PDB file of C-alpha atoms in Angstrom:
ATOM      1  CA  VAL A 154       0.000   0.000   0.000  1.00 93.00           C
ATOM      2  CA  GLN A 155       1.381   3.378  -0.974  1.00 96.00           C
ATOM      3  CA  LEU A 156      -0.061   6.889  -0.905  1.00 97.00           C
ATOM      4  CA  VAL A 157       1.994   9.696  -2.429  1.00 98.00           C
ATOM      5  CA  GLU A 158       0.903  13.314  -2.055  1.00 98.00           C
ATOM      6  CA  SER A 159       1.851  16.153  -4.353  1.00 98.00           C
ATOM      7  CA  GLY A 160       0.713  19.641  -5.241  1.00 98.00           C
ATOM      8  CA  GLY A 161       1.703  21.541  -2.149  1.00 97.00           C
ATOM      9  CA  GLY A 162       3.507  24.853  -2.376  1.00 97.00           C
ATOM     10  CA  SER A 163       3.638  28.474  -1.308  1.00 97.00           C
ATOM     11  CA  VAL A 164       0.758  30.805  -2.084  1.00 97.00           C
ATOM     12  CA  GLN A 165      -0.513  34.142  -0.908  1.00 97.00           C
ATOM     13  CA  ALA A 166      -3.624  34.370   1.194  1.00 98.00           C
ATOM     14  CA  GLY A 167      -6.657  34.045  -1.026  1.00 97.00           C
ATOM     15  CA  GLY A 168      -4.849  31.793  -3.450  1.00 98.00           C
ATOM     16  CA  SER A 169      -5.561  28.216  -4.474  1.00 98.00           C
ATOM     17  CA  LEU A 170      -3.805  24.884  -4.645  1.00 98.00           C
ATOM     18  CA  ARG A 171      -4.807  21.412  -5.749  1.00 98.00           C
ATOM     19  CA  LEU A 172      -3.372  18.499  -3.822  1.00 98.00           C
ATOM     20  CA  SER A 173      -3.211  15.022  -5.312  1.00 98.00           C
ATOM     21  CA  CYS A 174      -2.710  11.653  -3.673  1.00 97.00           C
ATOM     22  CA  ASP A 175      -1.613   8.849  -5.968  1.00 97.00           C
ATOM     23  CA  ILE A 176      -2.671   5.488  -4.573  1.00 95.00           C
ATOM     24  CA  SER A 177      -1.243   2.047  -5.242  1.00 94.00           C
ATOM     25  CA  GLY A 178      -1.517  -1.357  -3.655  1.00 94.00           C
ATOM     26  CA  PHE A 179      -5.270  -1.280  -3.133  1.00 91.00           C
ATOM     27  CA  THR A 180      -8.436  -0.323  -4.999  1.00 91.00           C
ATOM     28  CA  ALA A 181      -9.342   3.122  -3.743  1.00 89.00           C
ATOM     29  CA  ARG A 182     -13.038   2.979  -4.594  1.00 89.00           C
ATOM     30  CA  PHE A 183     -13.645   0.381  -1.861  1.00 91.00           C
ATOM     31  CA  TYR A 184     -12.281   2.533   0.951  1.00 93.00           C
ATOM     32  CA  CYS A 185     -12.915   5.737   2.794  1.00 94.00           C
ATOM     33  CA  LEU A 186     -10.138   8.229   2.069  1.00 95.00           C
ATOM     34  CA  ALA A 187      -9.306  11.454   3.831  1.00 97.00           C
ATOM     35  CA  TRP A 188      -7.040  14.452   3.987  1.00 98.00           C
ATOM     36  CA  PHE A 189      -5.479  15.432   7.300  1.00 98.00           C
ATOM     37  CA  ARG A 190      -3.204  18.309   8.184  1.00 98.00           C
ATOM     38  CA  GLN A 191      -0.772  19.115  10.931  1.00 98.00           C
ATOM     39  CA  ALA A 192       0.711  22.500  11.702  1.00 96.00           C
ATOM     40  CA  PRO A 193       3.828  22.907  13.869  1.00 93.00           C
ATOM     41  CA  GLY A 194       2.965  22.546  17.532  1.00 95.00           C
ATOM     42  CA  LYS A 195      -0.579  21.438  16.802  1.00 96.00           C
ATOM     43  CA  GLU A 196      -2.342  18.107  16.692  1.00 96.00           C
ATOM     44  CA  ARG A 197      -3.144  16.419  13.423  1.00 96.00           C
ATOM     45  CA  GLU A 198      -6.709  17.126  12.328  1.00 97.00           C
ATOM     46  CA  VAL A 199      -8.968  15.739   9.671  1.00 97.00           C
ATOM     47  CA  VAL A 200      -9.727  18.239   6.925  1.00 98.00           C
ATOM     48  CA  ALA A 201     -12.052  16.274   4.666  1.00 97.00           C
ATOM     49  CA  ALA A 202     -13.071  12.698   4.010  1.00 96.00           C
ATOM     50  CA  THR A 203     -14.924  10.785   1.362  1.00 94.00           C
ATOM     51  CA  LYS A 204     -16.697   7.476   1.780  1.00 92.00           C
ATOM     52  CA  ALA A 205     -16.372   4.640  -0.676  1.00 90.00           C
ATOM     53  CA  GLY A 206     -18.830   4.426  -3.554  1.00 76.00           C
ATOM     54  CA  SER A 207     -21.844   6.705  -3.761  1.00 58.00           C
ATOM     55  CA  ARG A 208     -23.003   6.361  -0.176  1.00 55.00           C
ATOM     56  CA  SER A 209     -25.433   8.909   1.141  1.00 54.00           C
ATOM     57  CA  GLY A 210     -23.691  11.625   3.073  1.00 61.00           C
ATOM     58  CA  GLY A 211     -20.481  10.597   1.452  1.00 90.00           C
ATOM     59  CA  THR A 212     -18.257  13.535   2.328  1.00 92.00           C
ATOM     60  CA  TYR A 213     -17.157  15.290   5.483  1.00 94.00           C
ATOM     61  CA  TYR A 214     -15.479  18.676   5.922  1.00 96.00           C
ATOM     62  CA  ARG A 215     -14.304  20.314   9.072  1.00 97.00           C
ATOM     63  CA  ASP A 216     -16.181  23.537   9.689  1.00 97.00           C
ATOM     64  CA  SER A 217     -13.223  25.818   9.047  1.00 97.00           C
ATOM     65  CA  VAL A 218     -12.807  24.640   5.448  1.00 97.00           C
ATOM     66  CA  LYS A 219     -16.431  24.248   4.378  1.00 97.00           C
ATOM     67  CA  GLY A 220     -17.121  26.212   1.214  1.00 97.00           C
ATOM     68  CA  ARG A 221     -13.408  26.625   0.483  1.00 98.00           C
ATOM     69  CA  PHE A 222     -12.023  23.093   0.132  1.00 98.00           C
ATOM     70  CA  THR A 223     -13.356  20.271  -2.033  1.00 96.00           C
ATOM     71  CA  ILE A 224     -12.402  16.622  -1.719  1.00 95.00           C
ATOM     72  CA  SER A 225     -12.833  14.381  -4.733  1.00 93.00           C
ATOM     73  CA  ARG A 226     -11.610  11.099  -6.064  1.00 91.00           C
ATOM     74  CA  ASP A 227     -10.973   9.635  -9.493  1.00 90.00           C
ATOM     75  CA  ASN A 228     -11.478   5.936  -8.974  1.00 85.00           C
ATOM     76  CA  ALA A 229     -10.314   5.113 -12.493  1.00 89.00           C
ATOM     77  CA  LYS A 230      -6.962   6.746 -11.730  1.00 93.00           C
ATOM     78  CA  ASN A 231      -6.893   5.575  -8.108  1.00 93.00           C
ATOM     79  CA  THR A 232      -6.268   9.171  -7.087  1.00 95.00           C
ATOM     80  CA  LEU A 233      -7.603  11.418  -4.333  1.00 96.00           C
ATOM     81  CA  TYR A 234      -7.706  15.195  -4.656  1.00 96.00           C
ATOM     82  CA  LEU A 235      -8.172  18.192  -2.426  1.00 98.00           C
ATOM     83  CA  GLN A 236      -8.931  21.556  -4.019  1.00 98.00           C
ATOM     84  CA  LEU A 237      -7.978  24.372  -1.678  1.00 98.00           C
ATOM     85  CA  ASN A 238      -9.471  27.778  -2.474  1.00 98.00           C
ATOM     86  CA  SER A 239      -9.459  31.083  -0.607  1.00 98.00           C
ATOM     87  CA  LEU A 240      -6.499  29.930   1.435  1.00 98.00           C
ATOM     88  CA  LYS A 241      -5.862  31.533   4.786  1.00 97.00           C
ATOM     89  CA  THR A 242      -2.697  31.676   6.861  1.00 97.00           C
ATOM     90  CA  GLU A 243      -4.327  29.307   9.333  1.00 96.00           C
ATOM     91  CA  ASP A 244      -4.492  26.662   6.572  1.00 98.00           C
ATOM     92  CA  MET A 245      -0.703  26.451   6.505  1.00 98.00           C
ATOM     93  CA  ALA A 246       0.324  22.928   7.453  1.00 98.00           C
ATOM     94  CA  MET A 247       1.638  19.622   6.218  1.00 98.00           C
ATOM     95  CA  TYR A 248      -1.199  17.851   4.442  1.00 98.00           C
ATOM     96  CA  TYR A 249      -1.498  14.065   4.445  1.00 98.00           C
ATOM     97  CA  CYS A 250      -3.790  11.669   2.650  1.00 97.00           C
ATOM     98  CA  ALA A 251      -4.933   8.585   4.479  1.00 97.00           C
ATOM     99  CA  LYS A 252      -6.852   5.383   3.876  1.00 96.00           C
ATOM    100  CA  ALA A 253      -9.365   4.017   6.340  1.00 95.00           C
ATOM    101  CA  GLY A 254      -9.695   0.326   7.053  1.00 92.00           C
ATOM    102  CA  GLY A 255     -13.174   0.200   5.525  1.00 92.00           C
ATOM    103  CA  PRO A 256     -15.684   2.044   3.344  1.00 92.00           C
ATOM    104  CA  THR A 257     -16.659   4.724   5.858  1.00 90.00           C
ATOM    105  CA  TRP A 258     -15.105   6.721   8.650  1.00 88.00           C
ATOM    106  CA  TYR A 259     -17.417   5.147  11.242  1.00 84.00           C
ATOM    107  CA  GLY A 260     -15.713   2.388  13.156  1.00 86.00           C
ATOM    108  CA  TYR A 261     -12.566   2.301  11.058  1.00 91.00           C
ATOM    109  CA  GLU A 262      -9.141   3.669  11.796  1.00 92.00           C
ATOM    110  CA  TYR A 263      -6.958   5.335   9.232  1.00 94.00           C
ATOM    111  CA  ASN A 264      -4.254   2.739   8.817  1.00 93.00           C
ATOM    112  CA  ASN A 265      -2.231   3.914   5.835  1.00 96.00           C
ATOM    113  CA  TRP A 266      -0.695   7.339   5.370  1.00 97.00           C
ATOM    114  CA  GLY A 267       1.282   9.263   2.821  1.00 97.00           C
ATOM    115  CA  GLN A 268       4.433  11.228   3.538  1.00 97.00           C
ATOM    116  CA  GLY A 269       2.750  14.613   3.305  1.00 97.00           C
ATOM    117  CA  THR A 270       2.944  17.731   1.173  1.00 98.00           C
ATOM    118  CA  GLN A 271       3.572  21.187   2.618  1.00 98.00           C
ATOM    119  CA  VAL A 272       1.146  24.047   2.135  1.00 98.00           C
ATOM    120  CA  THR A 273       2.510  27.481   2.984  1.00 98.00           C
ATOM    121  CA  VAL A 274       0.263  30.554   2.996  1.00 97.00           C
ATOM    122  CA  SER A 275       1.651  34.050   3.426  1.00 96.00           C
TER     123      SER A 275
END
């Protein structure tokens, strides 16, 4: 199992980035996938998550990113995305993609992680 993030970088406040997570070793469409972030001195927090398939209520966003970030997946490419718009300085962090042990975030731990991609907002 491998998850490889890319797309991070440095932007000014109000700017946009698109993060990608290339997945190998498992079929992404069968699993819940998520983006987490961790800023220096802070705990890791979930940013957004997407359930497997077309389940009702299939996405989750933390309140602080609702309306600005969009999580999506391309199951044919086995890739997870996170579109970050209207970036704020408080969004600056290392962003990680993660795979849950099952199709939803209920009752499953995130057991596989990427190495992270840095988002810097000035």
